[in-house]
Coordinates of C-alpha atoms in Angstrom, one line a residue:
X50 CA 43.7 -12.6 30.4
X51 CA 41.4 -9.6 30.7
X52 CA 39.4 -10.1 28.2
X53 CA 38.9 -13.5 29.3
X54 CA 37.6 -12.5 32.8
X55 CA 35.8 -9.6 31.3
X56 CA 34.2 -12.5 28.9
X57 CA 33.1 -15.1 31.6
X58 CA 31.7 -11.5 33.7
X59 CA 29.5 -11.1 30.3
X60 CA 27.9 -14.2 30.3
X61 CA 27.2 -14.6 33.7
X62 CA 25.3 -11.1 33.7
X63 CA 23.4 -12.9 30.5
X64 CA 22.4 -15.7 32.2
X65 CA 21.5 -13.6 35.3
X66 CA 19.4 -10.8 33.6
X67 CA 17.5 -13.2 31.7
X68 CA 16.8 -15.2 34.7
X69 CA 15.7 -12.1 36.1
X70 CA 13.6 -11.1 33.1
X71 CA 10.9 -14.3 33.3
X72 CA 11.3 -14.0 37.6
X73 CA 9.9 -10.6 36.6
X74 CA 7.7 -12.0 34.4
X75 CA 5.8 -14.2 36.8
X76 CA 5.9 -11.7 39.6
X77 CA 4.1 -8.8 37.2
X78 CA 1.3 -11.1 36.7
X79 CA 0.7 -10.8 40.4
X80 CA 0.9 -7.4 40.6
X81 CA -2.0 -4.7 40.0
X82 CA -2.3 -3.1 36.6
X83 CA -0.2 -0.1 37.3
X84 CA 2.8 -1.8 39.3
X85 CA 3.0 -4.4 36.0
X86 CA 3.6 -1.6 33.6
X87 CA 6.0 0.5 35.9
X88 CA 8.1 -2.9 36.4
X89 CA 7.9 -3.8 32.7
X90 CA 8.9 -0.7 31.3
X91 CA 12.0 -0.5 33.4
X92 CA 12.9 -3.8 33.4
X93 CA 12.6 -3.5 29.7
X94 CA 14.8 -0.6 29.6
X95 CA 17.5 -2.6 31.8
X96 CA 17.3 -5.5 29.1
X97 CA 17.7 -2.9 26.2
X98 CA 20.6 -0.9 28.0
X99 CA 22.5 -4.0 28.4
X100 CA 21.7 -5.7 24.8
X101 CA 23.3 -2.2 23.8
X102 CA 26.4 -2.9 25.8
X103 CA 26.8 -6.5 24.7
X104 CA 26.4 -5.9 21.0
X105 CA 29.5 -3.2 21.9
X106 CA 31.0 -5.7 23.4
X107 CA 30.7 -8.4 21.0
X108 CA 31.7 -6.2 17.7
X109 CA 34.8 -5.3 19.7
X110 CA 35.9 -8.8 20.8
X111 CA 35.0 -10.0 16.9
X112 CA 37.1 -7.5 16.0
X113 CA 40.3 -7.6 18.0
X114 CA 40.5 -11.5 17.9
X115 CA 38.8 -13.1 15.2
X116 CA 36.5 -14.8 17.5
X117 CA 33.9 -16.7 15.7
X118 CA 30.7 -15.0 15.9
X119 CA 28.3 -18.0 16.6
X120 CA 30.0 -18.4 19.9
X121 CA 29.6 -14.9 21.2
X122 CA 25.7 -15.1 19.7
X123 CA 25.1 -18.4 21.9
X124 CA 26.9 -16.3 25.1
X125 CA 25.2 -12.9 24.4
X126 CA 22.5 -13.7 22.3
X127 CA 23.2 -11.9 18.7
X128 CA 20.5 -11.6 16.6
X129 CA 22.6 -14.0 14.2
X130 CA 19.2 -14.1 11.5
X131 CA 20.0 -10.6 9.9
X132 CA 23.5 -12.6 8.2
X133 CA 26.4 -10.8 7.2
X134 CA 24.4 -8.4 4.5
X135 CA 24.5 -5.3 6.8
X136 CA 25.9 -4.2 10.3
X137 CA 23.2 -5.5 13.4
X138 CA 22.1 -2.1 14.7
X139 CA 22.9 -1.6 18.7
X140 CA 19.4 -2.8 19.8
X141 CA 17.7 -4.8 17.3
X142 CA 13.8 -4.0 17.5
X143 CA 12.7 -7.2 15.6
X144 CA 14.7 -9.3 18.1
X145 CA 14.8 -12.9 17.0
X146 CA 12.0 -12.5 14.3
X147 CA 13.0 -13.9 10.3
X148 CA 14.9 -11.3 8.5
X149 CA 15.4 -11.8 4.9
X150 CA 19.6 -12.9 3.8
X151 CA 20.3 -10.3 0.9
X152 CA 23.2 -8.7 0.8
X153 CA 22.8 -4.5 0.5
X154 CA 25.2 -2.5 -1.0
X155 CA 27.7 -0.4 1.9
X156 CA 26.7 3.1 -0.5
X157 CA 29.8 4.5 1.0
X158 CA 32.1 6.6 -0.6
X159 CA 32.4 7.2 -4.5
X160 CA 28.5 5.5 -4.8
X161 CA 27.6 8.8 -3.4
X162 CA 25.8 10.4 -7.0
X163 CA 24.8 14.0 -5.7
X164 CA 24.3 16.8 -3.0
X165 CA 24.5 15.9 0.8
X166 CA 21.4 16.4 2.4
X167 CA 22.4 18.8 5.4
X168 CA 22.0 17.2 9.0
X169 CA 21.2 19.9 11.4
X170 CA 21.0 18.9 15.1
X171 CA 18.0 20.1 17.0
X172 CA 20.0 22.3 19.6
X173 CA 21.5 24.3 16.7
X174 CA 17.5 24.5 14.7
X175 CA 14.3 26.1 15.0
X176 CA 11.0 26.9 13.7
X177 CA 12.4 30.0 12.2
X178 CA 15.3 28.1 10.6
X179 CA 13.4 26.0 9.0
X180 CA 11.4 28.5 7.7
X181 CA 13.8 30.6 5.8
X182 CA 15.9 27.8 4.4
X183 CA 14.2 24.4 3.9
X184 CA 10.4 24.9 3.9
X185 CA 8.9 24.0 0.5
X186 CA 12.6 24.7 -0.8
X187 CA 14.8 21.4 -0.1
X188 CA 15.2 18.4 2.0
X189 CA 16.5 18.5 5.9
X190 CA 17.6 15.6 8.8
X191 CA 16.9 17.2 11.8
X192 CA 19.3 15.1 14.7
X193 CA 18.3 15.0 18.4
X194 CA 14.8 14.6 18.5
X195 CA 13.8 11.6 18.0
X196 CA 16.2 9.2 20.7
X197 CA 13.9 10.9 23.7
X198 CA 10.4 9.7 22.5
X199 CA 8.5 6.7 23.9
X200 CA 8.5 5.0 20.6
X201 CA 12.5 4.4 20.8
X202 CA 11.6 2.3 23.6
X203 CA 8.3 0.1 23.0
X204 CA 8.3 -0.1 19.2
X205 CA 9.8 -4.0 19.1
X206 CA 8.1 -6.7 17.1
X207 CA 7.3 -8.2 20.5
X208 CA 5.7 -5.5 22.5
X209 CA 3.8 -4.4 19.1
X210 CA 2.1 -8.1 19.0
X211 CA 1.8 -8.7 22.3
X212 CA -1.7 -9.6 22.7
X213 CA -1.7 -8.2 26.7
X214 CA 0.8 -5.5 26.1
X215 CA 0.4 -2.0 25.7
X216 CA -0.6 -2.0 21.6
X217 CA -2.9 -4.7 22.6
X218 CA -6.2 -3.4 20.4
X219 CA -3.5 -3.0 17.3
X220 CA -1.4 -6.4 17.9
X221 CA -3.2 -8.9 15.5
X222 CA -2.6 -6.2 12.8
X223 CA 0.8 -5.6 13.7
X224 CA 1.7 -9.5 13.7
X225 CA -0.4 -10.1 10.5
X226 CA 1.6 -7.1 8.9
X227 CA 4.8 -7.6 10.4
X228 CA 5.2 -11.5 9.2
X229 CA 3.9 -10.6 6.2
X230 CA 6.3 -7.8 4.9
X231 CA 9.3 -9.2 6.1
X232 CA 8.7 -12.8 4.8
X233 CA 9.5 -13.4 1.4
X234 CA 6.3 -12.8 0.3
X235 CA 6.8 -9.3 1.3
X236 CA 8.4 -8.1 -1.7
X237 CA 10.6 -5.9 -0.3
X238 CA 7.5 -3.7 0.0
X239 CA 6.8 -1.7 3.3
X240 CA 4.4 -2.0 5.9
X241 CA 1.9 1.3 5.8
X242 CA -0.7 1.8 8.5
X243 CA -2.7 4.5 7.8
X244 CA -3.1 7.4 10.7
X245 CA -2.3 5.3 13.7
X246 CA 0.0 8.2 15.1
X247 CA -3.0 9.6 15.8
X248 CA -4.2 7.2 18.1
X249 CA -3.8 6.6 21.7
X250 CA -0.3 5.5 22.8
X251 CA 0.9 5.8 19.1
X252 CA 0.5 9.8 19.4
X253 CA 2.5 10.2 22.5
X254 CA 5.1 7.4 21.2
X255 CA 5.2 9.7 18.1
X256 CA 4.4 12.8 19.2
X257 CA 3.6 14.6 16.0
X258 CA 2.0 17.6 17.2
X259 CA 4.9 18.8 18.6
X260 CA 6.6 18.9 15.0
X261 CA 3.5 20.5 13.4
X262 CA 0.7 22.9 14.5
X263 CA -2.2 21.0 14.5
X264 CA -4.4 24.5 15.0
X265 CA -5.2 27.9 14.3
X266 CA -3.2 28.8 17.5
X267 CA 0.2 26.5 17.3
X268 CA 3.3 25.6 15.5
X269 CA 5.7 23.4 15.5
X270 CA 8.8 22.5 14.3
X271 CA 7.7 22.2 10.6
X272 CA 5.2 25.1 11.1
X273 CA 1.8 24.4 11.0
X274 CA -0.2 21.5 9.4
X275 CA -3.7 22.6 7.9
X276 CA -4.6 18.7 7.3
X277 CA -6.5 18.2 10.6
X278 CA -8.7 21.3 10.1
X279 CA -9.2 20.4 6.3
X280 CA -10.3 16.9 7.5
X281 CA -12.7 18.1 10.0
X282 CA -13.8 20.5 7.6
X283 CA -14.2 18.0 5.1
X284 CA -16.5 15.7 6.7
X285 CA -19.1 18.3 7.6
X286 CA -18.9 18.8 4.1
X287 CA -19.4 15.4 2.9
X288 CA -22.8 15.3 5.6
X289 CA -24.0 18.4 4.0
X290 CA -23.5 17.8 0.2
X291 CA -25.4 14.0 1.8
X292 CA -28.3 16.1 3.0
X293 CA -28.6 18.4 -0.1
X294 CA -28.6 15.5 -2.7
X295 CA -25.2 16.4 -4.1
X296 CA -23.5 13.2 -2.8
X297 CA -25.5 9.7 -2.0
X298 CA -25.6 8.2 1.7
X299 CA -22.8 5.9 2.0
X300 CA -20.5 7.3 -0.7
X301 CA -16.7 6.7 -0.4
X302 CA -14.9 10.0 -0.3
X303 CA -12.6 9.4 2.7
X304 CA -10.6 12.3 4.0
X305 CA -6.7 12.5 3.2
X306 CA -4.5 10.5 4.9
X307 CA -2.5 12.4 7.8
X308 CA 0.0 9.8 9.1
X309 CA 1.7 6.4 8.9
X310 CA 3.4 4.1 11.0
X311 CA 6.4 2.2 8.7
X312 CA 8.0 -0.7 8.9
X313 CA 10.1 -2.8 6.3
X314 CA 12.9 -5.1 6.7
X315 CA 16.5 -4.7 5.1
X316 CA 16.0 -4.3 1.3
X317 CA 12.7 -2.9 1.4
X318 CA 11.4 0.6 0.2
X319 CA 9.8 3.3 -1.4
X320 CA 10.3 3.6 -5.2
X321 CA 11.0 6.5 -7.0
X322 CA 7.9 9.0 -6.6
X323 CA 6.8 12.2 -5.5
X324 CA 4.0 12.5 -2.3
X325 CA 0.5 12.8 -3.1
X326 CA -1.7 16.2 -3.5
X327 CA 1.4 18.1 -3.4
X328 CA 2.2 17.6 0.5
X329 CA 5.3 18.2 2.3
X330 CA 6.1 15.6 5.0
X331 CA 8.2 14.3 7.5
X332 CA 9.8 11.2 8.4
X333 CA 11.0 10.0 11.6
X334 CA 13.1 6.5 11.8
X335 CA 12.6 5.3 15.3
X336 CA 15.1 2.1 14.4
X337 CA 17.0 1.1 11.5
X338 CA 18.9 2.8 9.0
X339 CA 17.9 4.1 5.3
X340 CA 19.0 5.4 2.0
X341 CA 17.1 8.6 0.9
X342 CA 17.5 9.9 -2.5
X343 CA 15.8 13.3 -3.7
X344 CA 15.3 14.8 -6.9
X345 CA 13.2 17.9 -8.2
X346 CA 10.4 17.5 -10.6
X347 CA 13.3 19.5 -13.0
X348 CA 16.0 17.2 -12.4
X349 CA 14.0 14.1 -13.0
X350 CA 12.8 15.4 -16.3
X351 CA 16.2 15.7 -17.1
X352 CA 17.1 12.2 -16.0
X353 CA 14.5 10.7 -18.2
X354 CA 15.2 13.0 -21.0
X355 CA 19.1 11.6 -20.9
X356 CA 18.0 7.7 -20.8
X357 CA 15.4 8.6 -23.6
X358 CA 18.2 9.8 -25.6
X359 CA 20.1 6.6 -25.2
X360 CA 18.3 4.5 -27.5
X361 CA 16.1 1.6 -27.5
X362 CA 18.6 -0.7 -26.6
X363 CA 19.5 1.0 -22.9
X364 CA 15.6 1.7 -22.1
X365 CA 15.2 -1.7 -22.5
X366 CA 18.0 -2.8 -20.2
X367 CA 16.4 0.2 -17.9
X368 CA 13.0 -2.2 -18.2
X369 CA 14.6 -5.3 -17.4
X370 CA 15.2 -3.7 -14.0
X371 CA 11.2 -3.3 -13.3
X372 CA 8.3 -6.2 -12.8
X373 CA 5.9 -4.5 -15.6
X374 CA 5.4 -6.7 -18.4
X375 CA 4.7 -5.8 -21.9
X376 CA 1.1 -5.1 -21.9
X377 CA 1.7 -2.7 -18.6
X378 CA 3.9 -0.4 -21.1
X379 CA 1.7 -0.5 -24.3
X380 CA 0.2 2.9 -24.0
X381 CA 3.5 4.8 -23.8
X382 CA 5.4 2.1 -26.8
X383 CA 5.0 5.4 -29.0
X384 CA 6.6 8.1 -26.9
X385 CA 10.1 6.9 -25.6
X386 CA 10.1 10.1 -23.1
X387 CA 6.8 8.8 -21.4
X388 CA 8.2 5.0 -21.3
X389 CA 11.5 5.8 -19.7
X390 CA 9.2 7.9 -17.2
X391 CA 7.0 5.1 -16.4
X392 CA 10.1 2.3 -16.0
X393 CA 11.7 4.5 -13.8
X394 CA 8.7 4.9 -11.4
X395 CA 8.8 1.3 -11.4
X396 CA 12.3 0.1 -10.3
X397 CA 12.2 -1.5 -6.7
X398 CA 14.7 0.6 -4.4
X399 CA 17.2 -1.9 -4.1
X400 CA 17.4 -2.3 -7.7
X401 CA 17.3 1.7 -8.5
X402 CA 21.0 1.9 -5.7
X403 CA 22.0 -1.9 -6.7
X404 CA 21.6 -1.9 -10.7
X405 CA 19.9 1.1 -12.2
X406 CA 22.9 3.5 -10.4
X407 CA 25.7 1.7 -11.6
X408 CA 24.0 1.6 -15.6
X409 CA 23.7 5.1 -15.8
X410 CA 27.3 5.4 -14.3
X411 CA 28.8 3.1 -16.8
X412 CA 26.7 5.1 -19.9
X413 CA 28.3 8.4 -18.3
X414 CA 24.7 9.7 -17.3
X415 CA 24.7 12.0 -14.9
X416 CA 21.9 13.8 -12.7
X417 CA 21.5 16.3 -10.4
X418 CA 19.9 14.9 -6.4
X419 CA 20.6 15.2 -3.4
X420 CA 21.5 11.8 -0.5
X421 CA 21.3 10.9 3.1
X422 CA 21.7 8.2 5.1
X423 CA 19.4 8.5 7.3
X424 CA 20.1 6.7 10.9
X425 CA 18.0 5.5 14.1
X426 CA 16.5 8.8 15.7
X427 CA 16.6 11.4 13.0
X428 CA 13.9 13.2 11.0
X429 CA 13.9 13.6 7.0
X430 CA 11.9 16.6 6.2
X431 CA 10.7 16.7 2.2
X432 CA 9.5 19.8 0.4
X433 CA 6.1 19.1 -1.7
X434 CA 6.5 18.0 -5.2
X435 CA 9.7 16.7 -5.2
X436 CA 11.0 12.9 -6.2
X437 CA 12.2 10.7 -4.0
X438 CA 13.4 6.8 -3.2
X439 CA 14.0 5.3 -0.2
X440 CA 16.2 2.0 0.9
X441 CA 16.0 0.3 4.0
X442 CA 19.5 -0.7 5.0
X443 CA 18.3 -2.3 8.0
X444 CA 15.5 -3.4 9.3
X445 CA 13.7 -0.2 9.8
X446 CA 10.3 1.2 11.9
X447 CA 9.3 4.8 12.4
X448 CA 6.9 7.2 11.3
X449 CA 5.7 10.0 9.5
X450 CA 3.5 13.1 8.8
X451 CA 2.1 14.7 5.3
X452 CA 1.8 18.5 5.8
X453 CA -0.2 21.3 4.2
X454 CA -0.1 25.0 4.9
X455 CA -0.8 28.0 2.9
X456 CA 2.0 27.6 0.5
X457 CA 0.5 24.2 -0.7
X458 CA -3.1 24.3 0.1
X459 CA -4.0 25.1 -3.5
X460 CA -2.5 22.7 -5.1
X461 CA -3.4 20.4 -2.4
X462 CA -7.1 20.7 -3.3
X463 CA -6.3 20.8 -7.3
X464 CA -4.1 17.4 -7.1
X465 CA -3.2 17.8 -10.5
X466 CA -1.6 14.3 -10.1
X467 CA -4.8 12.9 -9.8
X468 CA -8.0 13.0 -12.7
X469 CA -10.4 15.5 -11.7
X470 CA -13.6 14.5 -9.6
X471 CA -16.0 17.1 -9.0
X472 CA -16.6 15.6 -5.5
X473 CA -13.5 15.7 -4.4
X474 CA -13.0 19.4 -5.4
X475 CA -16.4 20.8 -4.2
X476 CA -15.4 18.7 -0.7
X477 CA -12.2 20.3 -0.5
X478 CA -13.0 23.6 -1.5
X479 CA -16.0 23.9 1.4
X480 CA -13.3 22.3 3.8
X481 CA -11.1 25.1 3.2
X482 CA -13.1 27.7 2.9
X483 CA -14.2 28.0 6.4
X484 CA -10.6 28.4 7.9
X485 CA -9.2 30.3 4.8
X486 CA -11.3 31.7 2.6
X487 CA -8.7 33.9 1.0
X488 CA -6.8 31.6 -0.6
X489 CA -9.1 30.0 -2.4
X490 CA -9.5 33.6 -4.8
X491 CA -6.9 32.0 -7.3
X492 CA -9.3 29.2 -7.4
X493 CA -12.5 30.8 -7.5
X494 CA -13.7 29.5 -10.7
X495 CA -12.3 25.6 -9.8
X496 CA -14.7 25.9 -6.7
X497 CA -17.6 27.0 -8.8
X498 CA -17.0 24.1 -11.5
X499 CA -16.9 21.5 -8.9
X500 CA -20.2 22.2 -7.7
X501 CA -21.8 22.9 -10.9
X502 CA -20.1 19.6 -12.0
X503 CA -21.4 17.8 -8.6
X504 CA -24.7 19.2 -9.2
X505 CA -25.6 18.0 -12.7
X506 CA -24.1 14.4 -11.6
X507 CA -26.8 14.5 -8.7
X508 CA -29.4 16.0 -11.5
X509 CA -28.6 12.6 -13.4
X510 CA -29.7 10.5 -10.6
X511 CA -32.7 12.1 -9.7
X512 CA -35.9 11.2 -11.9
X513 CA -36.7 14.1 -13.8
X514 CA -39.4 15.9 -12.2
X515 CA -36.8 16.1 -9.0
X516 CA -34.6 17.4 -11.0
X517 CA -36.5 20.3 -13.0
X518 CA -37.6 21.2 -9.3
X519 CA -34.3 21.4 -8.1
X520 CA -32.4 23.9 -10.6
X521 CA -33.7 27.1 -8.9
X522 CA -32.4 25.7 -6.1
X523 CA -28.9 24.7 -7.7
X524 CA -28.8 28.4 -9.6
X525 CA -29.1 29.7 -6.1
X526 CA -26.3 28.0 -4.8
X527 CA -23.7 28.4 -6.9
X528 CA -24.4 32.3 -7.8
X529 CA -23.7 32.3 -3.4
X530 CA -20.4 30.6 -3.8
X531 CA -19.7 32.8 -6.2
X532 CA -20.5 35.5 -4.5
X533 CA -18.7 34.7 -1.0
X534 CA -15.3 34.2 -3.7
X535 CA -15.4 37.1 -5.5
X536 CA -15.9 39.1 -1.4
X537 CA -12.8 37.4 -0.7
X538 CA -11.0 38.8 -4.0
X539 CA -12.0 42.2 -3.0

């Protein structure tokens, strides 16, 4: 009979906290601005506590006694909507909101295709550690961290889109983005939001400076970040080439991206791909739960050498797997290598663990990676240059960082990945060279091209008496560039 009594106690303390929850409600709206946050934040941390303990509750019961779970939803309120296709996480952040029913693969035991990734908690790792083992080398989950920041707290779908709440100048995007990408239409793509960590509460929910230096004089956990320098840098830059004629008023050469805030529901996910300009990163998963696979540049060449060799008739089950049609895959119909390259970029994250895994598997391909599960309140640190995919196994919100220090910073401002724009490298190279001049030796003759380069496009613009006029002028500056280069060689 205890379980009974222990029951009937449960949903009396339901009815009573929620009772309490719109009392509080319609008392805060009374109150000044400052006694209406202070009551809503811990009242809203009583309500999570508790949803904590009654999921506990509920999973036990189901458990012991076969209860049926739609009565124990109507007594505790169970966010019923995220179906049997994975396990409700303790505290739900997209409460009652739509969540799509597909059922996601367990990826338990003999699914598991290569390395661990090593989980290190934060009491046993340091700066130093980090340093001599994992920077630029190999992937990390750093444990500990994450469960004491704001963001564990306020990052629901309903404080996000509350239109009087504390993301109030953000909510209209969040709700547009939020029903979007986890409605059908959503395509099991993610929700990116392009350097809101760096805004006000978003960088103290996320506090991302504490995990990288964001200056000459700090470091953090990852070491130091040269992106917010480089950025700075970069738009004086742009304002000068503007004012010399290089570049024309109003043209688009944004600065890199620094941060996201992700979301994505169950299903949803990165495909296979390496991060842009050669940055390291980090990724911290505020809620949810996720599949990380890793593979080096080496070890996906190899992959796609193996399929290759398979023959026409298992690339094109491989392409079945992908949305490219026909036309997409024209330019690479000659050269098998460069088509099984392309399809596997291509293959949604649920289809690369559901489908693409157990093909290679059943044609005895094997390949080197390494795997994680990542869960709610770690932080997945990758090394520049190397492959990943990601899975959402649950609904999932968190955010990230892209990092660039002195290892990187060349390649950063080559981005071999991307076609060559003189803009973008004469930008770059004036960004860096103000902080770090000597690394940019080994690049010496990529700065000068980019401005040359820059400086004939803004020749062709000009009419040609402006132009004539101006190549004393041009001469002049390139021969300093090269001059303050070949100083730094020296």
């Amino acid at each position: 009979m205890h379980w009974i009594c222990l029951l009937v106690l449960t949903g009396l303390l339901a009815v009573y906290n929620r009772g309490n929850s719109d009392a509080s409600n319609t008392n805060a709206d009374a109150m000044d601005a400052a006694s209406a946050s202070y009551f809503h934040d811990w009242s809203w941390a009583v309500r999570q506590s508790w949803s904590q303990v009654s999921d506990n509750l509920r999973a036990s019961l189901v458990g012991w006694y076969k209860i049926p779970t739609i009565f124990f939803s109507k007594v505790l309120g169970s966010a019923t909507k995220h179906e049997s296709w994975t396990a409700v996480s303790s505290a739900c952040w997209t409460g009652s909101h739509r969540c799509r029913p597909k059922q996601i693969p367990e990826l338990q035991g003999d699914v598991w295709h290569g390395q661990r990734v090593p989980k290190i908690d934060i009491a046993d790792f340091n700066q130093e550690i980090f340093s001599l083992n994992f920077s630029h080398v190999r992937p990390v989950v750093v444990t500990g961290v994450v469960h004491h920041w704001p963001a564990r707290i306020w990052w629901t779908w309903d404080e996000l889109t509350n239109p009087k709440g504390r993301y109030s100048a953000y909510h209209k995007s969040f709700a547009a983005g939020l029903s979007f990408y986890f409605s059908p239409s959503g395509k099991n793509d993610s929700l990116f939001l392009d350097n809101l960590i760096l805004e006000q509460p978003f960088s103290v929910d996320c506090p991302y400076a504490s995990l990288s230096g964001q200056d000459n004089n700090s470091v953090g956990l990852f070491g130091s970040n040269f992106l917010p320098r480089l950025n700075q840098g970069w738009a004086v830059a742009k304002a000068d080439a503007v004012r010399a004629g290089l570049l024309e008023p109003g043209a688009d050469f944004p600065e890199a991206i620094q941060g996201y805030v992700v979301a994505g529901p169950a299903g949803s996910g990165s495909r296979l791909h390496a991060d842009p300009e050669s940055t390291a990163y980090w990724n911290a998963l505020v809620h949810g739960r996720k599949h990380w696979m890793f593979l080096s540049a080496k070890d996906f060449d190899a992959l796609v050498a193996s399929v290759a060799s398979r023959g026409a008739g298992f690339v094109r089950q491989v392409s079945q797997l992908t949305d490219l049609q026909e036309q997409d895959l024209e330019f690479a119909q000659k050269d098998q290598v460069r088509l099984v390259r392309e399809l596997l970029l291509n293959i949604a994250a649920y289809r690369w663990f559901e489908s693409l895994l157990p093909l290679l598997k059943e044609a005895s391909i094997n390949f080197q990676c390494h795997e994680v599960i990542a869960e709610a309140g770690d932080i997945v640190y990758g090394p520049p240059g190397m492959f990943h995919v990601v899975l959402a196994l649950e609904d999932s919100i968190g955010c990230s960082e892209q990092l660039v220090d002195e290892t990187n910073l060349v390649q950063f401002l080559q981005d071999e990945t991307n076609r060559y724009d003189p803009a973008f490298a004469h930008l770059g190279c004036q960004a860096a060279r103000k902080h770090w001049p000597h690394l940019l030796a080994s690049i010496a003759d990529f700065c000068i091209k980019g401005e040359q380069d820059l400086t004939r496009q803004a020749a062709r613009r000009r009419p040609s008496s402006q132009a004539r006029g101006s190549d004393v002028a041009d001469e002049s500056r390139t021969s300093s560039v090269r001059d303050n280069l070949h100083r730094v060689e020296l």
